[in-house]
Amino acid sequence: MGQLMNIPSRGSGIIPQVDLPPELWLAIFEHLPLRTLHDVTLTCHSFRYLAQPLLFRSLTFCPYSLDANNQRFIHRLETVERTKHRIQFCSSVRIAHAVRECKFYPRYIVGAVLNTEIPYNVLLDILLDTLPLFVNLQSLSFMFVDLSQFQILKLCALQSLGNLFLGNCTVEHVLSLSSPKLRLANLTIICDSKNMLGNGQNGHGLSVFSPDHIRSVSIINPVAASQFLNSFIGNASPGLLQLRCLTLPCNLEVVRAFRLILHLIPELAELKFARPSQIQYNLPRDENFSLSTHFNPLKPLTKYQGPRQLLPHFVRPGALEHLNLWSTRPVSTDGSMSPLELYGALAGGDELVSVCDPEVLRTVQMLELNVTHVDALMLHAICIRFPILRSLYVFAVRGFFPGAVTQAWDPEMIMDALLTLPLPSTIQHLRLSSYSAGSRSGIATEDRLARRKQDLRVKYPNLTFVSLDESDINLTWDRSTVLLHC
């Protein structure tokens, strides 16, 4: 194989030959983007032999379709044959070792006619039988499939698998599990109300997963989350759980159930509560949320993403670095906070808003906020509560809210405020959105923005990126030139 790298090519008198063993070439090719890798395969036979398998590191099969009612079907028989040939090629000895990721997804075809003659899962068993040939497979994803007991046992044979994504899937209970359990590191489960994890209400589909190996779990559906908490974590051996990242739906019953078993997850470092697309009932709010027992987490969290109502219950001081806050109060339909509510949560003074522990906020380096609009009140609270902040991202919702029209700052006013507010000197990345009607001080000229940028350079020496609305200001410069990109 080493001789293949020395085959003369046209123009050899102009282009110097590089004599490297195939292993080094392969190591180089593995770091190339897909488009460049494709060009490499067209260079010569030797490079094609080495690089072509890398084009198939990630496989996506979309043989079946969904209609408006989520009914699954295969539109044409030709699709079955074409997918069979593709699976056969990818599972060949030359290609299979390179596969790291495999996805089995539906395809939405507008106007497609429902075809009930071809079972939608006719290819599922073929793919499952092929997966063991992908000896280096690390990630596997399914969307809108029903996994039978027999198919689950096939999955259990994949000992190299580390990540499993189940989107709107049903998982049948395995009555007798003789093969080893799935030793996953990351498990993501997304279910709607009609597709539960496991048959019945006991979540037995989770029985095939080894709880002492999972590091990350994400479950969005409240019923599936309750099954996971009660049947999976609740029955795990104490001290064996190594779960570090957990995403749960922001549901009152789920939160209370999670609180009772929190002591069983001693290594938990990242906690996320999924933000609903629309704020509805049965969410924990200040006026109705209470915990029957109050256990402190066994270790401080490093990342919290969720409503500010739950932060005092789950986050202790000392380690929090990444904070993403929204609200379950019905100020807006997407969970955005008013500046007044945010100020009450950060600085206090509002008896209807639970205040965050200042010691929890002191260690935060990345802050993400969802607000109705930007004004002086909220920026002042940020300045006094986050002394070592490096990245600040404030996302304002589009819409009409009390005070937004008269109090919201436009981008030019925000630029002026950056020069007067005491933001921490550690700030490096800044994004502030404001959907106000227009500038109140006239149209900002390029010269005026350039002068402000020069002032920002002096006040915040570490700042490298500013984004205001949809305009990005590149704050990278050298000593000879100062360029403004908006």
CSV table of C-alpha atoms in Angstrom, one decimal:
chain,number,residue,atom,x,y,z
A,1,MET,CA,0.0,0.0,0.0
A,2,GLY,CA,2.9,2.3,0.7
A,3,GLN,CA,4.0,2.0,-3.0
A,4,LEU,CA,0.6,3.4,-4.0
A,5,MET,CA,1.6,6.8,-2.6
A,6,ASN,CA,4.5,7.1,-5.1
A,7,ILE,CA,2.6,6.5,-8.3
A,8,PRO,CA,3.8,9.3,-10.7
A,9,SER,CA,1.1,11.6,-11.9
A,10,ARG,CA,0.8,14.2,-14.6
A,11,GLY,CA,2.7,17.4,-13.8
A,12,SER,CA,5.1,15.5,-11.5
A,13,GLY,CA,7.8,17.9,-12.6
A,14,ILE,CA,5.8,20.8,-11.2
A,15,ILE,CA,4.0,19.4,-8.2
A,16,PRO,CA,6.4,17.8,-5.7
A,17,GLN,CA,5.7,14.3,-4.5
A,18,VAL,CA,5.0,13.8,-0.8
A,19,ASP,CA,6.0,10.3,0.4
A,20,LEU,CA,3.8,9.5,3.4
A,21,PRO,CA,2.6,6.2,4.6
A,22,PRO,CA,-1.2,5.5,4.1
A,23,GLU,CA,-1.9,5.8,7.8
A,24,LEU,CA,-0.8,9.4,7.9
A,25,TRP,CA,-2.7,10.3,4.7
A,26,LEU,CA,-5.8,8.7,6.3
A,27,ALA,CA,-5.3,10.7,9.5
A,28,ILE,CA,-5.1,13.9,7.4
A,29,PHE,CA,-8.2,13.0,5.4
A,30,GLU,CA,-10.3,12.4,8.6
A,31,HIS,CA,-10.0,16.1,9.4
A,32,LEU,CA,-11.2,17.4,6.0
A,33,PRO,CA,-14.7,18.8,5.4
A,34,LEU,CA,-17.0,16.6,3.3
A,35,ARG,CA,-16.8,18.7,0.2
A,36,THR,CA,-13.0,18.8,0.2
A,37,LEU,CA,-12.9,15.0,0.9
A,38,HIS,CA,-15.0,14.5,-2.2
A,39,ASP,CA,-12.4,16.3,-4.2
A,40,VAL,CA,-9.7,14.2,-2.7
A,41,THR,CA,-11.4,11.0,-4.0
A,42,LEU,CA,-11.1,12.4,-7.5
A,43,THR,CA,-7.3,13.0,-7.3
A,44,CYS,CA,-6.0,9.5,-7.9
A,45,HIS,CA,-6.8,5.8,-7.3
A,46,SER,CA,-4.8,5.7,-4.1
A,47,PHE,CA,-6.5,8.6,-2.6
A,48,ARG,CA,-9.8,7.4,-3.7
A,49,TYR,CA,-9.2,4.0,-2.0
A,50,LEU,CA,-8.3,5.8,1.3
A,51,ALA,CA,-10.8,8.6,1.3
A,52,GLN,CA,-14.0,7.2,-0.2
A,53,PRO,CA,-15.0,5.3,3.0
A,54,LEU,CA,-14.8,8.6,4.9
A,55,LEU,CA,-17.6,10.0,2.8
A,56,PHE,CA,-20.0,7.5,4.5
A,57,ARG,CA,-19.2,8.3,8.1
A,58,SER,CA,-22.8,9.5,8.5
A,59,LEU,CA,-25.6,7.7,6.8
A,60,THR,CA,-29.2,8.9,6.5
A,61,PHE,CA,-32.0,6.6,5.2
A,62,CYS,CA,-35.4,8.1,4.5
A,63,PRO,CA,-37.3,5.3,2.8
A,64,TYR,CA,-40.8,6.0,4.2
A,65,SER,CA,-43.1,9.0,4.2
A,66,LEU,CA,-45.5,10.7,6.6
A,67,ASP,CA,-48.9,12.1,5.8
A,68,ALA,CA,-50.8,14.9,7.7
A,69,ASN,CA,-51.9,12.3,10.3
A,70,ASN,CA,-48.4,10.9,10.8
A,71,GLN,CA,-49.4,7.7,9.0
A,72,ARG,CA,-46.2,6.0,7.7
A,73,PHE,CA,-46.0,4.5,4.2
A,74,ILE,CA,-43.6,3.8,1.3
A,75,HIS,CA,-44.8,5.6,-1.8
A,76,ARG,CA,-43.1,3.5,-4.5
A,77,LEU,CA,-41.6,0.0,-4.7
A,78,GLU,CA,-38.5,1.5,-6.4
A,79,THR,CA,-37.7,3.2,-3.1
A,80,VAL,CA,-37.4,-0.2,-1.4
A,81,GLU,CA,-35.0,-1.6,-4.0
A,82,ARG,CA,-32.9,1.6,-4.0
A,83,THR,CA,-32.6,1.6,-0.3
A,84,LYS,CA,-31.7,-2.1,-0.2
A,85,HIS,CA,-28.8,-1.5,-2.7
A,86,ARG,CA,-27.6,1.5,-0.6
A,87,ILE,CA,-27.6,-0.5,2.6
A,88,GLN,CA,-25.7,-3.3,0.9
A,89,PHE,CA,-23.1,-1.0,-0.5
A,90,CYS,CA,-22.5,0.8,2.9
A,91,SER,CA,-22.2,-2.5,4.7
A,92,SER,CA,-19.5,-3.8,2.4
A,93,VAL,CA,-16.1,-4.6,3.9
A,94,ARG,CA,-14.5,-1.5,2.4
A,95,ILE,CA,-17.1,1.0,3.6
A,96,ALA,CA,-18.6,-0.4,6.8
A,97,HIS,CA,-15.7,0.3,9.2
A,98,ALA,CA,-15.9,4.0,8.5
A,99,VAL,CA,-19.6,4.4,9.5
A,100,ARG,CA,-20.0,6.3,12.8
A,101,GLU,CA,-23.6,7.6,12.6
A,102,CYS,CA,-26.8,6.2,11.2
A,103,LYS,CA,-30.2,7.8,10.9
A,104,PHE,CA,-33.5,6.2,9.9
A,105,TYR,CA,-36.0,9.1,9.3
A,106,PRO,CA,-39.3,9.7,7.5
A,107,ARG,CA,-39.6,12.0,4.5
A,108,TYR,CA,-42.4,14.5,4.1
A,109,ILE,CA,-43.7,14.5,0.5
A,110,VAL,CA,-46.3,17.1,-0.3
A,111,GLY,CA,-49.2,15.6,-2.2
A,112,ALA,CA,-48.0,12.0,-1.9
A,113,VAL,CA,-50.8,9.4,-2.0
A,114,LEU,CA,-51.0,7.0,0.9
A,115,ASN,CA,-49.9,3.5,-0.2
A,116,THR,CA,-50.9,0.7,2.2
A,117,GLU,CA,-49.6,-2.1,0.1
A,118,ILE,CA,-46.0,-1.8,1.1
A,119,PRO,CA,-45.3,-2.0,4.9
A,120,TYR,CA,-43.4,1.1,6.0
A,121,ASN,CA,-41.0,-0.9,8.1
A,122,VAL,CA,-40.1,-3.5,5.5
A,123,LEU,CA,-36.6,-2.1,5.5
A,124,LEU,CA,-36.2,-1.8,9.3
A,125,ASP,CA,-35.2,-5.4,9.9
A,126,ILE,CA,-32.8,-5.2,6.9
A,127,LEU,CA,-31.1,-2.2,8.5
A,128,LEU,CA,-31.0,-3.7,12.0
A,129,ASP,CA,-29.4,-6.9,10.6
A,130,THR,CA,-26.8,-4.8,8.9
A,131,LEU,CA,-25.9,-2.6,11.9
A,132,PRO,CA,-23.5,-5.1,13.5
A,133,LEU,CA,-21.3,-4.8,10.4
A,134,PHE,CA,-20.8,-1.1,11.3
A,135,VAL,CA,-18.2,-2.1,13.9
A,136,ASN,CA,-17.4,1.5,14.8
A,137,LEU,CA,-21.0,2.8,14.9
A,138,GLN,CA,-21.4,5.3,17.7
A,139,SER,CA,-24.7,7.1,17.1
A,140,LEU,CA,-28.1,5.7,16.0
A,141,SER,CA,-31.3,7.7,15.4
A,142,PHE,CA,-34.9,6.6,14.7
A,143,MET,CA,-37.9,8.7,13.9
A,144,PHE,CA,-41.5,7.4,13.9
A,145,VAL,CA,-40.8,3.7,14.1
A,146,ASP,CA,-42.3,1.0,16.3
A,147,LEU,CA,-39.5,-1.2,17.7
A,148,SER,CA,-40.7,-4.7,18.6
A,149,GLN,CA,-39.2,-6.9,21.3
A,150,PHE,CA,-37.3,-8.9,18.7
A,151,GLN,CA,-35.9,-5.6,17.1
A,152,ILE,CA,-34.9,-4.3,20.5
A,153,LEU,CA,-32.8,-7.4,21.1
A,154,LYS,CA,-31.0,-6.7,17.8
A,155,LEU,CA,-30.1,-3.3,19.1
A,156,CYS,CA,-28.7,-4.8,22.3
A,157,ALA,CA,-26.1,-6.5,20.2
A,158,LEU,CA,-24.5,-3.2,19.3
A,159,GLN,CA,-21.9,-2.9,22.0
A,160,SER,CA,-20.0,0.1,20.4
A,161,LEU,CA,-23.2,2.2,20.3
A,162,GLY,CA,-22.9,5.3,22.5
A,163,ASN,CA,-25.8,7.6,21.4
A,164,LEU,CA,-29.4,6.7,20.7
A,165,PHE,CA,-32.1,9.1,19.6
A,166,LEU,CA,-35.7,7.9,19.6
A,167,GLY,CA,-38.1,10.4,18.1
A,168,ASN,CA,-41.8,9.6,18.4
A,169,CYS,CA,-41.1,5.9,18.7
A,170,THR,CA,-42.8,3.1,20.6
A,171,VAL,CA,-40.5,0.6,22.3
A,172,GLU,CA,-42.0,-2.8,23.2
A,173,HIS,CA,-41.3,-4.3,26.6
A,174,VAL,CA,-38.7,-7.0,26.4
A,175,LEU,CA,-40.0,-10.0,28.4
A,176,SER,CA,-36.8,-11.9,28.7
A,177,LEU,CA,-33.4,-10.1,28.2
A,178,SER,CA,-30.6,-12.6,27.9
A,179,SER,CA,-28.3,-10.4,25.9
A,180,PRO,CA,-26.3,-7.5,27.5
A,181,LYS,CA,-28.2,-4.3,28.0
A,182,LEU,CA,-27.4,-1.2,25.8
A,183,ARG,CA,-24.5,0.6,27.4
A,184,LEU,CA,-25.3,4.0,26.0
A,185,ALA,CA,-23.7,7.3,27.0
A,186,ASN,CA,-26.4,9.5,25.5
A,187,LEU,CA,-30.1,8.8,25.2
A,188,THR,CA,-32.6,11.2,23.6
A,189,ILE,CA,-36.3,10.4,23.7
A,190,ILE,CA,-38.9,12.7,22.1
A,191,CYS,CA,-42.5,11.5,22.1
A,192,ASP,CA,-45.8,13.0,21.4
A,193,SER,CA,-49.0,12.2,23.4
A,194,LYS,CA,-49.8,9.3,21.1
A,195,ASN,CA,-46.5,7.5,21.1
A,196,MET,CA,-45.3,6.5,24.6
A,197,LEU,CA,-42.1,4.9,25.5
A,198,GLY,CA,-43.0,1.4,26.2
A,199,ASN,CA,-46.4,-0.3,26.2
A,200,GLY,CA,-48.7,0.6,29.1
A,201,GLN,CA,-47.8,3.1,31.7
A,202,ASN,CA,-44.8,1.4,33.3
A,203,GLY,CA,-42.1,2.4,30.8
A,204,HIS,CA,-40.8,-1.2,30.4
A,205,GLY,CA,-39.2,-0.2,27.1
A,206,LEU,CA,-36.5,1.3,29.2
A,207,SER,CA,-35.5,-2.1,30.6
A,208,VAL,CA,-33.0,-2.6,27.8
A,209,PHE,CA,-30.8,0.3,28.8
A,210,SER,CA,-28.0,0.0,31.4
A,211,PRO,CA,-28.5,2.8,33.9
A,212,ASP,CA,-25.0,2.8,35.2
A,213,HIS,CA,-23.6,3.7,31.7
A,214,ILE,CA,-25.9,6.5,30.6
A,215,ARG,CA,-24.3,10.0,30.9
A,216,SER,CA,-26.9,12.1,29.1
A,217,VAL,CA,-30.7,11.8,28.8
A,218,SER,CA,-33.2,14.1,27.1
A,219,ILE,CA,-36.9,13.4,27.3
A,220,ILE,CA,-39.5,15.9,26.2
A,221,ASN,CA,-42.9,14.2,26.7
A,222,PRO,CA,-44.2,14.5,30.3
A,223,VAL,CA,-45.6,10.9,30.4
A,224,ALA,CA,-42.4,9.4,29.0
A,225,ALA,CA,-40.4,11.5,31.5
A,226,SER,CA,-42.5,10.3,34.4
A,227,GLN,CA,-41.9,6.7,33.3
A,228,PHE,CA,-38.2,7.3,33.1
A,229,LEU,CA,-37.9,8.9,36.5
A,230,ASN,CA,-40.1,6.4,38.3
A,231,SER,CA,-39.2,3.1,36.6
A,232,PHE,CA,-35.7,3.7,35.4
A,233,ILE,CA,-33.9,6.0,37.9
A,234,GLY,CA,-36.2,5.1,40.8
A,235,ASN,CA,-35.2,1.4,40.5
A,236,ALA,CA,-31.5,1.9,39.8
A,237,SER,CA,-28.9,0.7,42.2
A,238,PRO,CA,-27.9,3.5,44.6
A,239,GLY,CA,-24.5,5.0,43.7
A,240,LEU,CA,-24.3,3.4,40.3
A,241,LEU,CA,-25.9,6.2,38.3
A,242,GLN,CA,-23.4,8.2,36.3
A,243,LEU,CA,-25.9,10.6,34.7
A,244,ARG,CA,-24.4,14.0,34.2
A,245,CYS,CA,-26.7,15.8,31.7
A,246,LEU,CA,-30.5,15.6,32.0
A,247,THR,CA,-33.3,17.4,30.0
A,248,LEU,CA,-36.9,17.1,31.2
A,249,PRO,CA,-40.2,18.8,30.2
A,250,CYS,CA,-41.2,21.7,32.4
A,251,ASN,CA,-44.2,20.0,33.8
A,252,LEU,CA,-45.3,20.4,37.5
A,253,GLU,CA,-45.7,16.7,38.2
A,254,VAL,CA,-42.5,15.8,36.5
A,255,VAL,CA,-40.5,18.4,38.4
A,256,ARG,CA,-41.9,17.2,41.7
A,257,ALA,CA,-41.2,13.6,40.9
A,258,PHE,CA,-37.7,14.5,39.8
A,259,ARG,CA,-37.0,16.4,43.1
A,260,LEU,CA,-37.8,13.3,45.1
A,261,ILE,CA,-35.1,11.2,43.3
A,262,LEU,CA,-32.5,13.9,42.8
A,263,HIS,CA,-30.3,12.3,45.5
A,264,LEU,CA,-30.0,9.2,43.3
A,265,ILE,CA,-28.1,11.2,40.7
A,266,PRO,CA,-24.9,12.3,42.5
A,267,GLU,CA,-23.0,13.2,39.4
A,268,LEU,CA,-25.6,15.5,37.8
A,269,ALA,CA,-23.9,18.6,36.4
A,270,GLU,CA,-26.2,19.9,33.7
A,271,LEU,CA,-30.0,20.3,34.1
A,272,LYS,CA,-32.3,21.6,31.4
A,273,PHE,CA,-36.0,22.1,31.4
A,274,ALA,CA,-37.3,22.1,27.9
A,275,ARG,CA,-38.9,25.4,27.0
A,276,PRO,CA,-42.4,24.7,25.5
A,277,SER,CA,-43.4,26.3,22.2
A,278,GLN,CA,-46.3,27.9,24.0
A,279,ILE,CA,-46.7,28.6,27.7
A,280,GLN,CA,-49.7,26.5,28.9
A,281,TYR,CA,-51.2,25.3,32.2
A,282,ASN,CA,-49.6,22.9,34.6
A,283,LEU,CA,-46.3,24.7,34.6
A,284,PRO,CA,-44.5,25.6,37.9
A,285,ARG,CA,-45.1,29.3,38.8
A,286,ASP,CA,-44.2,31.4,41.8
A,287,GLU,CA,-47.8,31.4,43.1
A,288,ASN,CA,-48.4,27.6,42.8
A,289,PHE,CA,-45.1,25.8,42.9
A,290,SER,CA,-44.0,24.2,46.2
A,291,LEU,CA,-41.9,21.1,47.0
A,292,SER,CA,-43.0,18.7,49.7
A,293,THR,CA,-39.4,17.9,50.6
A,294,HIS,CA,-36.3,20.0,50.0
A,295,PHE,CA,-33.1,18.0,49.2
A,296,ASN,CA,-30.0,19.8,48.1
A,297,PRO,CA,-28.3,18.4,45.1
A,298,LEU,CA,-25.2,16.4,46.0
A,299,LYS,CA,-23.0,18.6,43.9
A,300,PRO,CA,-23.5,22.1,42.4
A,301,LEU,CA,-24.6,22.3,38.8
A,302,THR,CA,-22.4,23.8,36.2
A,303,LYS,CA,-25.2,24.4,33.7
A,304,TYR,CA,-28.9,25.3,34.2
A,305,GLN,CA,-31.4,26.0,31.5
A,306,GLY,CA,-35.0,26.5,32.4
A,307,PRO,CA,-37.5,28.8,34.1
A,308,ARG,CA,-36.2,31.2,36.7
A,309,GLN,CA,-39.0,29.9,39.1
A,310,LEU,CA,-37.1,26.6,39.5
A,311,LEU,CA,-33.5,27.9,39.7
A,312,PRO,CA,-33.6,28.5,43.5
A,313,HIS,CA,-34.8,24.9,44.1
A,314,PHE,CA,-32.1,23.1,42.0
A,315,VAL,CA,-29.0,25.3,41.8
A,316,ARG,CA,-26.5,25.7,44.7
A,317,PRO,CA,-23.6,28.3,44.7
A,318,GLY,CA,-20.1,27.5,43.7
A,319,ALA,CA,-20.0,26.0,40.2
A,320,LEU,CA,-22.7,27.4,37.9
A,321,GLU,CA,-21.0,28.6,34.7
A,322,HIS,CA,-23.8,28.6,32.0
A,323,LEU,CA,-27.2,30.0,32.8
A,324,ASN,CA,-30.2,30.2,30.5
A,325,LEU,CA,-33.3,31.7,32.0
A,326,TRP,CA,-36.9,32.1,30.8
A,327,SER,CA,-40.2,32.3,32.7
A,328,THR,CA,-43.5,30.4,33.2
A,329,ARG,CA,-45.5,33.5,34.1
A,330,PRO,CA,-48.0,34.2,31.3
A,331,VAL,CA,-46.5,37.6,30.3
A,332,SER,CA,-45.9,36.2,26.8
A,333,THR,CA,-46.7,32.9,25.1
A,334,ASP,CA,-43.1,31.8,24.6
A,335,GLY,CA,-41.8,32.3,28.2
A,336,SER,CA,-40.1,35.7,27.7
A,337,MET,CA,-39.7,37.8,30.8
A,338,SER,CA,-40.4,41.5,31.2
A,339,PRO,CA,-37.5,43.5,32.3
A,340,LEU,CA,-39.3,44.2,35.6
A,341,GLU,CA,-39.7,40.5,36.3
A,342,LEU,CA,-36.1,39.8,35.4
A,343,TYR,CA,-34.9,42.6,37.7
A,344,GLY,CA,-37.0,41.1,40.5
A,345,ALA,CA,-35.5,37.7,40.0
A,346,LEU,CA,-31.9,39.0,39.9
A,347,ALA,CA,-32.0,41.9,42.3
A,348,GLY,CA,-35.1,41.3,44.4
A,349,GLY,CA,-37.7,43.8,45.5
A,350,ASP,CA,-40.7,42.1,44.0
A,351,GLU,CA,-42.7,40.0,46.5
A,352,LEU,CA,-44.3,38.1,43.6
A,353,VAL,CA,-41.0,37.0,42.1
A,354,SER,CA,-38.6,34.5,43.8
A,355,VAL,CA,-35.2,36.0,43.9
A,356,CYS,CA,-32.0,34.1,42.9
A,357,ASP,CA,-29.2,33.6,45.3
A,358,PRO,CA,-26.5,36.2,44.5
A,359,GLU,CA,-23.8,33.7,45.3
A,360,VAL,CA,-25.2,31.3,42.6
A,361,LEU,CA,-24.9,34.1,40.0
A,362,ARG,CA,-21.4,35.2,40.8
A,363,THR,CA,-19.7,32.3,39.0
A,364,VAL,CA,-21.8,32.5,35.8
A,365,GLN,CA,-19.7,33.1,32.7
A,366,MET,CA,-22.3,32.6,30.0
A,367,LEU,CA,-25.8,34.1,30.4
A,368,GLU,CA,-28.7,33.7,28.0
A,369,LEU,CA,-32.0,35.5,28.7
A,370,ASN,CA,-35.4,35.6,27.0
A,371,VAL,CA,-37.1,39.0,27.5
A,372,THR,CA,-39.9,41.0,26.0
A,373,HIS,CA,-37.6,44.0,25.3
A,374,VAL,CA,-34.3,45.5,26.4
A,375,ASP,CA,-34.2,48.5,28.8
A,376,ALA,CA,-32.0,50.1,31.4
A,377,LEU,CA,-33.5,48.2,34.3
A,378,MET,CA,-32.5,44.7,33.1
A,379,LEU,CA,-29.1,45.8,32.0
A,380,HIS,CA,-28.4,47.3,35.4
A,381,ALA,CA,-29.4,44.1,37.1
A,382,ILE,CA,-27.0,42.1,34.9
A,383,CYS,CA,-24.1,44.5,35.6
A,384,ILE,CA,-24.4,44.1,39.4
A,385,ARG,CA,-25.0,40.4,39.6
A,386,PHE,CA,-22.5,38.8,37.2
A,387,PRO,CA,-19.0,40.0,37.9
A,388,ILE,CA,-17.0,37.6,35.7
A,389,LEU,CA,-19.5,37.3,32.8
A,390,ARG,CA,-17.8,36.5,29.4
A,391,SER,CA,-20.8,35.9,27.1
A,392,LEU,CA,-24.2,37.7,27.3
A,393,TYR,CA,-27.0,36.8,24.9
A,394,VAL,CA,-30.3,38.6,25.3
A,395,PHE,CA,-33.1,37.5,23.0
A,396,ALA,CA,-36.1,39.8,22.7
A,397,VAL,CA,-39.4,38.4,21.4
A,398,ARG,CA,-41.3,40.0,18.6
A,399,GLY,CA,-44.7,41.4,19.7
A,400,PHE,CA,-46.5,44.1,21.7
A,401,PHE,CA,-46.1,44.1,25.4
A,402,PRO,CA,-46.7,46.6,28.2
A,403,GLY,CA,-43.9,49.1,28.3
A,404,ALA,CA,-42.2,47.7,25.2
A,405,VAL,CA,-43.2,50.6,22.9
A,406,THR,CA,-42.2,53.4,25.3
A,407,GLN,CA,-39.3,51.8,27.2
A,408,ALA,CA,-37.5,49.5,24.7
A,409,TRP,CA,-34.1,50.6,23.6
A,410,ASP,CA,-33.2,50.7,19.9
A,411,PRO,CA,-29.7,49.4,18.8
A,412,GLU,CA,-28.2,52.9,18.9
A,413,MET,CA,-29.3,53.5,22.5
A,414,ILE,CA,-27.9,50.1,23.4
A,415,MET,CA,-24.5,51.1,21.9
A,416,ASP,CA,-24.6,54.3,24.0
A,417,ALA,CA,-25.4,52.3,27.1
A,418,LEU,CA,-22.5,49.9,26.6
A,419,LEU,CA,-20.2,52.9,27.1
A,420,THR,CA,-21.8,54.0,30.4
A,421,LEU,CA,-23.0,50.8,32.1
A,422,PRO,CA,-20.5,48.9,34.3
A,423,LEU,CA,-20.4,45.7,32.4
A,424,PRO,CA,-17.7,43.4,33.7
A,425,SER,CA,-14.3,43.8,32.1
A,426,THR,CA,-14.3,40.1,31.3
A,427,ILE,CA,-17.0,40.4,28.7
A,428,GLN,CA,-16.0,38.9,25.3
A,429,HIS,CA,-19.2,38.1,23.4
A,430,LEU,CA,-22.4,40.3,23.5
A,431,ARG,CA,-25.7,40.0,21.7
A,432,LEU,CA,-28.6,42.2,22.5
A,433,SER,CA,-31.9,42.2,20.5
A,434,SER,CA,-34.4,45.1,20.4
A,435,TYR,CA,-37.3,45.2,18.0
A,436,SER,CA,-38.2,48.8,18.7
A,437,ALA,CA,-39.9,50.8,15.9
A,438,GLY,CA,-36.8,52.8,15.0
A,439,SER,CA,-34.0,55.0,16.3
A,440,ARG,CA,-35.1,57.9,18.5
A,441,SER,CA,-31.9,59.9,17.9
A,442,GLY,CA,-31.9,59.9,14.1
A,443,ILE,CA,-30.1,57.5,11.7
A,444,ALA,CA,-26.7,56.5,13.1
A,445,THR,CA,-23.9,57.3,10.7
A,446,GLU,CA,-21.0,55.1,10.1
A,447,ASP,CA,-18.6,57.7,11.6
A,448,ARG,CA,-20.6,57.8,14.8
A,449,LEU,CA,-20.7,54.0,15.2
A,450,ALA,CA,-16.9,53.9,14.4
A,451,ARG,CA,-16.2,56.3,17.2
A,452,ARG,CA,-18.3,54.3,19.6
A,453,LYS,CA,-16.4,51.2,18.6
A,454,GLN,CA,-13.2,52.9,19.4
A,455,ASP,CA,-14.5,53.8,22.8
A,456,LEU,CA,-15.6,50.2,23.3
A,457,ARG,CA,-12.1,49.1,22.5
A,458,VAL,CA,-10.8,51.1,25.4
A,459,LYS,CA,-13.5,50.2,28.0
A,460,TYR,CA,-13.8,46.5,27.2
A,461,PRO,CA,-10.4,45.2,26.0
A,462,ASN,CA,-11.6,41.6,25.9
A,463,LEU,CA,-14.7,42.2,23.8
A,464,THR,CA,-14.5,40.6,20.3
A,465,PHE,CA,-18.0,40.3,19.1
A,466,VAL,CA,-21.2,42.5,19.3
A,467,SER,CA,-24.5,41.7,17.7
A,468,LEU,CA,-27.4,44.2,17.8
A,469,ASP,CA,-30.6,42.9,16.3
A,470,GLU,CA,-29.5,41.4,13.0
A,471,SER,CA,-26.5,43.6,12.6
A,472,ASP,CA,-23.1,42.1,13.5
A,473,ILE,CA,-20.3,44.4,14.6
A,474,ASN,CA,-16.9,42.8,14.2
A,475,LEU,CA,-14.7,44.2,17.0
A,476,THR,CA,-11.5,42.7,15.8
A,477,TRP,CA,-8.8,45.2,14.9
A,478,ASP,CA,-5.2,45.9,14.5
A,479,ARG,CA,-3.1,48.9,15.2
A,480,SER,CA,-3.1,50.4,11.7
A,481,THR,CA,-6.8,50.1,10.7
A,482,VAL,CA,-10.2,50.1,12.4
A,483,LEU,CA,-12.9,48.5,10.3
A,484,LEU,CA,-16.7,48.6,11.1
A,485,HIS,CA,-18.9,45.8,9.7
A,486,CYS,CA,-22.6,46.2,10.2
